Coordinates of C-alpha atoms and ligand atoms in Angstrom, one line a residue:
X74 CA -12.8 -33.3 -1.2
X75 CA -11.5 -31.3 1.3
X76 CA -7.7 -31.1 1.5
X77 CA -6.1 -27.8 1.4
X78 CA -2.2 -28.1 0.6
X79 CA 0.4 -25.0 1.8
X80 CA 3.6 -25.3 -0.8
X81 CA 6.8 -22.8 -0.9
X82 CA 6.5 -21.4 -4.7
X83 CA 10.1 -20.0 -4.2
X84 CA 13.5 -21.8 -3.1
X85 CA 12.0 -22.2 0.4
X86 CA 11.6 -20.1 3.9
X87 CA 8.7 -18.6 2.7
X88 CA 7.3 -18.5 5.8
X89 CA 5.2 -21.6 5.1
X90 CA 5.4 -22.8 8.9
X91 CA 3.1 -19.4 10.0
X92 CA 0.0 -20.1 7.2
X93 CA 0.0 -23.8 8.4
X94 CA -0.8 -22.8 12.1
X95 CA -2.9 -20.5 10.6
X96 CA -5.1 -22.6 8.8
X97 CA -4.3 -25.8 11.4
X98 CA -7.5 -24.1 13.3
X99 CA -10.3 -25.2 10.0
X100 CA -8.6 -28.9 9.7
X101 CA -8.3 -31.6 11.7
X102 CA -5.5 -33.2 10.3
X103 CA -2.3 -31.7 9.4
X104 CA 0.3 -33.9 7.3
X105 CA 3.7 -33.3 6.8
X106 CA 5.0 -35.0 3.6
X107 CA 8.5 -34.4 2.7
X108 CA 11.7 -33.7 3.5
X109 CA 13.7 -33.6 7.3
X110 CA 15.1 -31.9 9.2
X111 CA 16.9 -29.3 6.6
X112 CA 13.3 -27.6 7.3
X113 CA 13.2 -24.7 10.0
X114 CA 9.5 -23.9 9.9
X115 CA 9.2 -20.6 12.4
X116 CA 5.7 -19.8 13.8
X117 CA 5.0 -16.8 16.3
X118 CA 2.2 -16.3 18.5
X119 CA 1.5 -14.9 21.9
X120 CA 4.9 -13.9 21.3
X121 CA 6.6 -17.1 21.3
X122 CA 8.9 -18.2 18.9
X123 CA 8.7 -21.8 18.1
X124 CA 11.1 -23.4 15.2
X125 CA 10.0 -26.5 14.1
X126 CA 12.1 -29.1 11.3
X127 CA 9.8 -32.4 11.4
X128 CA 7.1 -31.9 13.8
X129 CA 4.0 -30.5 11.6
X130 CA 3.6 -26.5 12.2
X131 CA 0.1 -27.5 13.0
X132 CA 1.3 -29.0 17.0
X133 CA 0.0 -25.9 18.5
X134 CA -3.7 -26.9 18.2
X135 CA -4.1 -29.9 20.5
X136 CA -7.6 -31.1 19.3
X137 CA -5.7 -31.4 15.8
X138 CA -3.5 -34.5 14.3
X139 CA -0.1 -34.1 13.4
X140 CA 1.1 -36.7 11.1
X141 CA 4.9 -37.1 9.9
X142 CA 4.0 -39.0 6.8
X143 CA 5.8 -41.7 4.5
X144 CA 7.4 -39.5 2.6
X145 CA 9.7 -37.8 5.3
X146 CA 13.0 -38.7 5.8
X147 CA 13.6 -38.8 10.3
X148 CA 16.6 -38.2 12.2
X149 CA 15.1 -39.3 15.4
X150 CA 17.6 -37.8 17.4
X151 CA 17.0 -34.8 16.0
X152 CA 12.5 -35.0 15.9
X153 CA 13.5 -36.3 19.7
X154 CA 15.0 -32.7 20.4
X155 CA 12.0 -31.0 18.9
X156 CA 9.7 -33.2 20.9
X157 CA 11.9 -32.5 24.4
X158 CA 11.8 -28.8 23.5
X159 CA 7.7 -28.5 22.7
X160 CA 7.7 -30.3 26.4
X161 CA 9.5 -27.7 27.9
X162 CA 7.3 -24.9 25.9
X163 CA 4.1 -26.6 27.5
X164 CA 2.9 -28.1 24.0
X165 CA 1.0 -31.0 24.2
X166 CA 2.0 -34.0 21.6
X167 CA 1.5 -36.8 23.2
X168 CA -1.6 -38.2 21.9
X169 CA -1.7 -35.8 18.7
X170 CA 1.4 -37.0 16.5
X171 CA 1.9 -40.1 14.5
X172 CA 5.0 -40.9 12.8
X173 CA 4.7 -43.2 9.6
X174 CA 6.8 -46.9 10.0
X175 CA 7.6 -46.4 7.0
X176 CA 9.2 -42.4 6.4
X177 CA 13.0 -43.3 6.4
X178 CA 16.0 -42.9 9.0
X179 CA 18.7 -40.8 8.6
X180 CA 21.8 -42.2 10.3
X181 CA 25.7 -40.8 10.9
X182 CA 26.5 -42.0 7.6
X183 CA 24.1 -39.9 6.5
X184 CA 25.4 -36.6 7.8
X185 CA 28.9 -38.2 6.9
X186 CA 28.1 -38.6 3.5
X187 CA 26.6 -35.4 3.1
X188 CA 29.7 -33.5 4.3
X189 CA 32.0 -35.6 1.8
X190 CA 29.8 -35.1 -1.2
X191 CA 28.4 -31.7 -0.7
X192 CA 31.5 -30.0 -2.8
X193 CA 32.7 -33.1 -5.3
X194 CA 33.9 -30.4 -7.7
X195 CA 32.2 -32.2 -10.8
X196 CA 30.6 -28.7 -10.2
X197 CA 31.6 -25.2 -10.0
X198 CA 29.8 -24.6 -7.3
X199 CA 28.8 -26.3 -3.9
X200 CA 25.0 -27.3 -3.6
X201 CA 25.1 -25.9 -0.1
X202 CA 23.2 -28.5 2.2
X203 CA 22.1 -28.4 4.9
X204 CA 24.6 -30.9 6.3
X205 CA 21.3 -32.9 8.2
X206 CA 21.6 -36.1 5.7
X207 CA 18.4 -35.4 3.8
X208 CA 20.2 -36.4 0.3
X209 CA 21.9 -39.4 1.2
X210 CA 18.8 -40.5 3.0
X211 CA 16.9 -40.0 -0.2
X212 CA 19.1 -41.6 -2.3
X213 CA 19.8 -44.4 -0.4
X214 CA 15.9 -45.2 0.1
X215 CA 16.0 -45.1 -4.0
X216 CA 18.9 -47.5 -4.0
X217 CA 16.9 -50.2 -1.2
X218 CA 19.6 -52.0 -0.2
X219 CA 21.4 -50.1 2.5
X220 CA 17.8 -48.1 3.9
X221 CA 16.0 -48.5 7.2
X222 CA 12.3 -47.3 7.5
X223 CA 11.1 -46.7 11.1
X224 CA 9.4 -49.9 11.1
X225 CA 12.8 -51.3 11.2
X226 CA 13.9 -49.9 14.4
X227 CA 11.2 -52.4 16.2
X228 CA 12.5 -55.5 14.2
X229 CA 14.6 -58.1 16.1
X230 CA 16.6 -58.3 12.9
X231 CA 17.7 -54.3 13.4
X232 CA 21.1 -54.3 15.2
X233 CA 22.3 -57.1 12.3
X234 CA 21.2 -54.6 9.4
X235 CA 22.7 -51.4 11.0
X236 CA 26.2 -54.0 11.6
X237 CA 26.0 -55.0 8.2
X238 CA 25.7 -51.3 6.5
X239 CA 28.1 -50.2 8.7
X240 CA 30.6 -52.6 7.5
X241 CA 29.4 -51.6 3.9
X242 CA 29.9 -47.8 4.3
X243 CA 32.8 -48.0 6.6
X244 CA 34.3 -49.0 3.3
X245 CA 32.7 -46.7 1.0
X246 CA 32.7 -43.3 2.8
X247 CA 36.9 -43.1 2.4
X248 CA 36.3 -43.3 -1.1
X249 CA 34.0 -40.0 -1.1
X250 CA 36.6 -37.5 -0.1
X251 CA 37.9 -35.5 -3.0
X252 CA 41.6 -35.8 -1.5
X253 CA 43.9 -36.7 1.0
X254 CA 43.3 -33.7 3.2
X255 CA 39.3 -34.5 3.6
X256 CA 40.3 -38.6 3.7
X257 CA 42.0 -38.1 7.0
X258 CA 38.8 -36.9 8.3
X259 CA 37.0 -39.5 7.7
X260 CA 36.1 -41.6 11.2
X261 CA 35.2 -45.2 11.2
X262 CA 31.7 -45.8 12.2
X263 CA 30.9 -47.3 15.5
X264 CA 28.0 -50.0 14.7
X265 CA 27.6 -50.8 18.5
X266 CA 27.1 -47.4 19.6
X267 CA 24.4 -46.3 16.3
X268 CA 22.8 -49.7 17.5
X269 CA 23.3 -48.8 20.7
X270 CA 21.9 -45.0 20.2
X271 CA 19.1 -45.7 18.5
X272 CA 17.6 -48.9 19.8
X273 CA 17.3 -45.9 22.7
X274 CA 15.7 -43.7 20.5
X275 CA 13.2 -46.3 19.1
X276 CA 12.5 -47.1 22.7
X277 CA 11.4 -43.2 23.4
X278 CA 9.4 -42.6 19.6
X279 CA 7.4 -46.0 20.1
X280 CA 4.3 -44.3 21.6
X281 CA 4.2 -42.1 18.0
X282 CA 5.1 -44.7 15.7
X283 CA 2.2 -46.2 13.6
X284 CA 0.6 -47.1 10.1
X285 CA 0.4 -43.2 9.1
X286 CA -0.8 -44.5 5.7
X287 CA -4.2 -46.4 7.0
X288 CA -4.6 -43.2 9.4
X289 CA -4.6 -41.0 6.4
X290 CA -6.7 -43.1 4.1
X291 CA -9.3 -43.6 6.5
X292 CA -9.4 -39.4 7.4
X293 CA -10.0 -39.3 3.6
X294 CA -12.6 -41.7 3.8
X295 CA -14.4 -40.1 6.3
X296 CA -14.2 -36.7 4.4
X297 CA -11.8 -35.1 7.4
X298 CA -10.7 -32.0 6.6
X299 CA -6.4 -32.3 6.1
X300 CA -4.0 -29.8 5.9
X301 CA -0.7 -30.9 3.9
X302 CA 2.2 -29.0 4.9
X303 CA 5.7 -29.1 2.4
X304 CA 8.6 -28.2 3.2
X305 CA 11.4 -27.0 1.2
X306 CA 10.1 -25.1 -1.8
X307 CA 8.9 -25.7 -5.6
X308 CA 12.5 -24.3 -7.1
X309 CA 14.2 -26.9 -4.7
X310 CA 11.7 -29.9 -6.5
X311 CA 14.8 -32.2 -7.5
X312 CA 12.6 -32.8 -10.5
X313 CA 11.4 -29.7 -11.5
X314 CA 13.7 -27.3 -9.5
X315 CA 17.0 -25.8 -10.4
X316 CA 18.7 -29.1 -10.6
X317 CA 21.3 -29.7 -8.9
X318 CA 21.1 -27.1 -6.5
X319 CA 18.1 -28.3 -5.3
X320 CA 16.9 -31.3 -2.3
X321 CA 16.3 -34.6 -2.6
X322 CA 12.8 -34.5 -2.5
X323 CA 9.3 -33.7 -4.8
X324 CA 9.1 -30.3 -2.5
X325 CA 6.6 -28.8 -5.0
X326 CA 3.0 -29.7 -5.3
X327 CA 4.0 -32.5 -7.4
X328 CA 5.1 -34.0 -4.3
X329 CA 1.7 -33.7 -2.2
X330 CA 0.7 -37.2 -3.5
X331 CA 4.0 -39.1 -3.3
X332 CA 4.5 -38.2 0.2
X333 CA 1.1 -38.6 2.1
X334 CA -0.4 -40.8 0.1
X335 CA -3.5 -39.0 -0.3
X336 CA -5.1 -39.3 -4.0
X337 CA -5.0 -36.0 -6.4
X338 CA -8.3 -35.6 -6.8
X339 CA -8.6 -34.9 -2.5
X340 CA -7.1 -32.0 -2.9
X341 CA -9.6 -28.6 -2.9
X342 CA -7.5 -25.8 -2.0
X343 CA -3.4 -25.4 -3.1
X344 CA -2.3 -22.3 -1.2
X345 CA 0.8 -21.1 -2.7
X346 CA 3.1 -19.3 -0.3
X347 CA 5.2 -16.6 -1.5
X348 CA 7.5 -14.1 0.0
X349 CA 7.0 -10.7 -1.6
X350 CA 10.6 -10.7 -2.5
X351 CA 13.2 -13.3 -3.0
X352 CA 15.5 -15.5 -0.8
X353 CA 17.6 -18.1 -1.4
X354 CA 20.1 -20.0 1.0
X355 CA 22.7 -22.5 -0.7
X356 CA 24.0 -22.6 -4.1
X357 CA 22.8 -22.3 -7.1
X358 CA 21.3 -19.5 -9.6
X359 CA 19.2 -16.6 -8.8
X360 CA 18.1 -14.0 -11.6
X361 CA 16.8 -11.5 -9.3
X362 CA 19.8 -11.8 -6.7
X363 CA 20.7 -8.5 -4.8
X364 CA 24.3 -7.8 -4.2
X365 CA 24.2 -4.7 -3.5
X366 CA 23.1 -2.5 0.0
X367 CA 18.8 -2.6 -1.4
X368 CA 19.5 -6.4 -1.1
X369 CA 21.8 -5.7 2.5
X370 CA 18.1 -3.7 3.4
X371 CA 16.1 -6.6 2.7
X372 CA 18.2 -8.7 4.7
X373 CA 18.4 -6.9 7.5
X374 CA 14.7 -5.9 7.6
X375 CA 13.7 -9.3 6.9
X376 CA 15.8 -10.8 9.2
X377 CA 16.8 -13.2 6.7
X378 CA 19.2 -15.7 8.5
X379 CA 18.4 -19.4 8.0
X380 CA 16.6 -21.2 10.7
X381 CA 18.6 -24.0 10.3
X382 CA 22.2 -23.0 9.6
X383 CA 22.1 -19.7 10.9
X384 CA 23.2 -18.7 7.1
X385 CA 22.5 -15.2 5.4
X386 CA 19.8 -15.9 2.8
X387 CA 20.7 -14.5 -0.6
X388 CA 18.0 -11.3 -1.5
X389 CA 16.1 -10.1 -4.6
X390 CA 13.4 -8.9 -5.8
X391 CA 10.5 -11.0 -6.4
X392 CA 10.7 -12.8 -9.8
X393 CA 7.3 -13.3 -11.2
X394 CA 8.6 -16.1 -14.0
X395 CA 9.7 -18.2 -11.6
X396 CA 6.6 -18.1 -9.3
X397 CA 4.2 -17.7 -12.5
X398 CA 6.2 -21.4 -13.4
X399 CA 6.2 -23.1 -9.9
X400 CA 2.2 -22.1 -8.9
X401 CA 1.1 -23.7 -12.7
X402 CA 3.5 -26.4 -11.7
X403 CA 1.3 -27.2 -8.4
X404 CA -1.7 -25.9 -9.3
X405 CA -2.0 -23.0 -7.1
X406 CA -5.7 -22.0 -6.4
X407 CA -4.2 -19.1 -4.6
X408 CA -1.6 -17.1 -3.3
X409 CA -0.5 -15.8 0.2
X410 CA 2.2 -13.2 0.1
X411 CA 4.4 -13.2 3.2
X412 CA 6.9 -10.3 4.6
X413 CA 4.7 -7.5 2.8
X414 CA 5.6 -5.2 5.8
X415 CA 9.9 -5.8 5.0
X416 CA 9.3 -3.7 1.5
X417 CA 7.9 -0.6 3.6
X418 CA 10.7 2.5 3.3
X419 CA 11.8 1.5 -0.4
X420 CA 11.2 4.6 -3.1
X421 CA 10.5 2.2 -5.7
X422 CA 10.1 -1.6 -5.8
X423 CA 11.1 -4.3 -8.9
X424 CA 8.9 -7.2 -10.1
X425 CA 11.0 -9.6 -12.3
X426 CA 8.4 -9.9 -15.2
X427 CA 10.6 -11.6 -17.6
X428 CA 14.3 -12.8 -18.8
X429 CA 16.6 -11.8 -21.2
X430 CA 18.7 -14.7 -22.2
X431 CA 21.5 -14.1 -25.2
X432 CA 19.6 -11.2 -26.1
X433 CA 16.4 -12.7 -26.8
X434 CA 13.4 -12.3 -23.9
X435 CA 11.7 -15.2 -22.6
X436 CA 9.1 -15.4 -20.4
X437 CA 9.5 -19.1 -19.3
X438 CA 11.5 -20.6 -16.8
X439 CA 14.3 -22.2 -17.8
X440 CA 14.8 -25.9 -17.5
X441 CA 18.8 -25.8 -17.5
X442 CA 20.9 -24.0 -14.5
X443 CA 23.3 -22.9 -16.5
X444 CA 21.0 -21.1 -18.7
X445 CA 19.5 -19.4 -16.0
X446 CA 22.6 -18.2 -14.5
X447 CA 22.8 -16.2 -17.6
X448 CA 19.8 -14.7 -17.7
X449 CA 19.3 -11.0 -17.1
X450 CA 15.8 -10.2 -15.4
X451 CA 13.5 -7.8 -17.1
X452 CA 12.1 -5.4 -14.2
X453 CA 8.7 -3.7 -14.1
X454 CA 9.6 -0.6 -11.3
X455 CA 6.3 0.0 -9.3
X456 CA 6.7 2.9 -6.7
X457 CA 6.9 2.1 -3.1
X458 CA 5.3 3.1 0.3
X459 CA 6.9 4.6 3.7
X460 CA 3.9 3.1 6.1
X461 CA 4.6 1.0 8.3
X462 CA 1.7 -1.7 7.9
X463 CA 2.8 -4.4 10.3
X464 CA -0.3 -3.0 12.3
X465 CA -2.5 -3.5 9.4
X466 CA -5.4 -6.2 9.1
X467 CA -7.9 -4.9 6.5
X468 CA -6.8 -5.3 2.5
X469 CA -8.4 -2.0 2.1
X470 CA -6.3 -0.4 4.8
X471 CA -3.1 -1.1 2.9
X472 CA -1.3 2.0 1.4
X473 CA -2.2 2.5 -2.1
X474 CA 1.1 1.5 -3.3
X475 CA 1.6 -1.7 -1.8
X476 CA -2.5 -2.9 -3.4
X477 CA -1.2 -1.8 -6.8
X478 CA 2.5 -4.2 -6.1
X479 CA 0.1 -7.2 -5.1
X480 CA -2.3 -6.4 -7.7
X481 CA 0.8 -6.7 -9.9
X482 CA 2.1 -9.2 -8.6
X483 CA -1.1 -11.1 -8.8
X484 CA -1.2 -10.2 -12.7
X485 CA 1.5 -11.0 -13.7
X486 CA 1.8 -14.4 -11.8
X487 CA -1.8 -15.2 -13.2
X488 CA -3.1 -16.3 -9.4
X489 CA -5.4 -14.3 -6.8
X490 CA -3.9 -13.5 -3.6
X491 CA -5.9 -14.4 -1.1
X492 CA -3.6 -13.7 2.3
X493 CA -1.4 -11.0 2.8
X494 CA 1.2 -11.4 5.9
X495 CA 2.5 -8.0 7.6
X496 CA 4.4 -9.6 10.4
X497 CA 5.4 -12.8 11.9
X498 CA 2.7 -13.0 14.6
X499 CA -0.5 -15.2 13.7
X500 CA -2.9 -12.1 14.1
X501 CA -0.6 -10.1 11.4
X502 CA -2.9 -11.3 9.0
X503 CA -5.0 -10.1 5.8
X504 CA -7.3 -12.2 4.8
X505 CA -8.5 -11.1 1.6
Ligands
GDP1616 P1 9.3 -21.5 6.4 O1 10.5 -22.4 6.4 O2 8.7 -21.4 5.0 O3 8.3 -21.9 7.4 O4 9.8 -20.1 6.8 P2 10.9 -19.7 7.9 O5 10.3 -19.9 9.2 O6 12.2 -20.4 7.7 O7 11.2 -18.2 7.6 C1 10.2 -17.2 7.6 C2 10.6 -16.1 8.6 O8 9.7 -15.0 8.4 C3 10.4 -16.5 10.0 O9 11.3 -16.0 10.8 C4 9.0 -16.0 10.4 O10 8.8 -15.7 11.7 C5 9.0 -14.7 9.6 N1 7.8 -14.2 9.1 C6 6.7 -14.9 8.7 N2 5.7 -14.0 8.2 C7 6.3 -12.8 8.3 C8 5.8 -11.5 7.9 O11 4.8 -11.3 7.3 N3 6.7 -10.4 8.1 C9 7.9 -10.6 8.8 N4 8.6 -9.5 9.0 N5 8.3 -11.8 9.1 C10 7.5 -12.9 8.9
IMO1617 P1 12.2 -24.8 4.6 O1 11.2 -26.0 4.8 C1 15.5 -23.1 2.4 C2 18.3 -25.9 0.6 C3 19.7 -25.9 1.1 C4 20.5 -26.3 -0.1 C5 19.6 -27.3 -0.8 C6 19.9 -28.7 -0.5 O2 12.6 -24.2 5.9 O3 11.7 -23.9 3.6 P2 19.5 -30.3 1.6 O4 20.1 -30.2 3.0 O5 18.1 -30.3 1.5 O6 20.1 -31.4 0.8 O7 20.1 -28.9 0.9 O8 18.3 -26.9 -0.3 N1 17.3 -26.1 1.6 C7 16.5 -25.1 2.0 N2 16.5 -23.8 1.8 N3 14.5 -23.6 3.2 C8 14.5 -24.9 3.4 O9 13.5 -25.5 4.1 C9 15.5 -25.7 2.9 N4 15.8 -27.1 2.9 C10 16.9 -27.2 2.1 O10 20.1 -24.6 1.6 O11 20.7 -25.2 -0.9
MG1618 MG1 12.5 -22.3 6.7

């Protein structure tokens, strides 16, 4: 047994991209299961940025594998970008990724279709996507008959299929506008250029393509040690999450099996990654949302601007029900608290430790949005600390204050932390 799985307990960004290159150096395999390209994993070191969406977080090592597993839906025009761009940086993929034949494909009617049906108005509220196509991918991969796998892309029968969907969704996308107005945007699809474009991408991702599942099943077999990296986070899980502002995807560790393929009972270590606040980019409700300048602080210290959209990310405090719900939900052995050093300079700091809904408190997590959009959090006020710690690498070097918040925090989520994160770089680590 010797998996170790990194999940986002909160609604994603929480900094999941840094712990996986962290850890990458004990594994030799790192798998990434689910999602696309709506991920924007960041990882820092010798004071390089590098953003990542598909390509495993795990790259940087180059004696280590980096699988894009079944479970991912690709845009290969847009995994081709990363790839051109880890060139450039000097990173060497070439014989350490493997893409699954069969993770899915997004195509333009993807992105189309995600545009049209982001804001239906069955809702009050838009979900908020991330306009890459992830959903429609999803949900046509449920429905069969209009996907394409990767595997599919090599197949002499490919240029037929994409002609035929075409035709299909030339017909269908009109349909999904909500008026007039948004009709007349709607563009016919070109099936000889999508043919055309990505019988050229094919071309250039053949040297990665292969049967990721066999890879992965023999790495178990031979007791390799495998990292699993999700994207997205637990409260996005479009099973468990905070349906229907959520993704299309298991992005909590219910997911880890789904996507890789890799049996339940491989898994040893589920590190739970955690910012010690809130965020939360997109629609949807958040009990512990900060309108006010302590949330504008947050931001602004945290630099909390999505990776993908460039979007300010919505800030609270951190909300203990919700995490205490996700890390049962995965099976957390652990926790690993990111962006300690962005609470430094507050006088006092809130822990969301419980709900108040219609006057009665609850200290579960409820399954319907609209019931938590009308919950009130119950806050536990902890003083804060003025150090700056982004320099710190010893637990015991911590101010005071911030051991009793994680010691809190710990509590009242019922998991150990076991890595504290002060800054973005790979050395501003506490390993407890
Ligand atoms: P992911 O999607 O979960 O991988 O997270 P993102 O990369 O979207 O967002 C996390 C952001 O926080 C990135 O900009 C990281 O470089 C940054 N970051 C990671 N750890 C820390 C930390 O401990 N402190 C600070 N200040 N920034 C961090
Ligand atoms: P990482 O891996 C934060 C959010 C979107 C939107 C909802 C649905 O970087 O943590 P989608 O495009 O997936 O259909 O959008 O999910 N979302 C994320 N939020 N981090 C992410 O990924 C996200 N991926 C999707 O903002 O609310
Ligand atoms: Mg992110």
């Amino acid at each position: 047994m010797a998996a170790t799985c990194v999940i986002g307990l909160q609604w994603g960004d929480e900094a999941k991209g840094k712990i996986v290159d962290l850890l990458t150096a004990q594994n030799d395999v790192v798998v990434r299961y689910q999602g696309g390209s709506n991920a924007g994993h960041t990882v820092v070191f010798d004071g390089k940025k590098y953003k990542l969406s598909l390509i495993p977080s795990g790259v940087f090592r180059s004696d280590v594998k980096s699988v894009i597993a079944s479970g991912v839906v690709i845009d290969p025009a847009a995994i081709l970008q990363e790839i051109d761009t880890l060139r450039q940086s000097g990173v060497e993929i070439e014989k350490n990724l493997l893409i699954s034949e069969r993770a899915h494909v997004i195509f333009p009617w993807h992105r189309e279709e995600d545009r049209l049906m982001n804001d239906t108005g069955v809702r009050s509220e838009a979900i908020g996507t991330t306009m890459r196509g992830i959903g429609p991918c999803y949900r046509d991969k449920v429905g069969r008959s209009t996907a394409l796998r990767i595997g599919d892309l090599y197949r002499a029968d490919f240029a037929d299929k994409v002609r035929a969907i075409c035709a299909l969704k030339n017909q269908s996308l009109p349909g999904l506008a909500r008026n007039e107005e948004v009709r007349a945007t709607v563009k016919p699809l070109d099936a000889e250029q999508i043919v055309k474009d990505y019988l050229g991408y094919a071309e250039r991702l053949r040297p990665f393509v292969g049967d990721a599942v066999n890879y992965i099943l023999d790495a178990v077999d031979a007791d390799k040690k495998i990292l699993l990296e999700g994207a997205q986070g637990s409260l996005l899980d479009v099973d468990y999450g905070t349906f229907p502002y959520v993704t299309s995807s298991n992005s909590s560790g219910i997911g880890v099996c789904a996507g890789s393929g890799i049996r339940a009972t491989f898994f040893k270590r589920i590190v739970g990654i955690v910012k010690a606040y809130t965020t939360r980019v997109g629609g949807g409700p958040f009990p512990t949302e900060l309108h006010d300048e302590i949330g504008q602080k947050i931001r602004d210290r945290g630099n909390e601007y999505g990776t993908v959209t460039k979007r300010p990310r919505r800030c609270g405090w951190f909300d203990a029900v919700a995490v205490r719900y996700t890390s049962r939900l995965g099976g957390a052995t652990e926790l690993s608290v990111m962006l300690l050093d962005v609470l430094s300079g507050f006088d006092t700091i809130n822990i969301c430790v419980a709900y108040e809904l219609d006057g009665k408190r609850v200290e579960y997590f409820p399954s319907d949005v609209d019931d938590l959009a009308r919950v009130k959090p119950i806050y536990e006020t902890l003083p804060g600390w003025s150090e700056d710690i982004t320099g710190v690498r010893k637990y015991e070097d911590l101010p005071e204050n911030a051991k009793k918040y994680l010691d809190r925090l710990s509590e009242v989520v019922g998991k150990p932390v076991a890595i504290v994160s002060v800054g973005p770089s790979r050395d501003q680590t506490i390993i407890k």
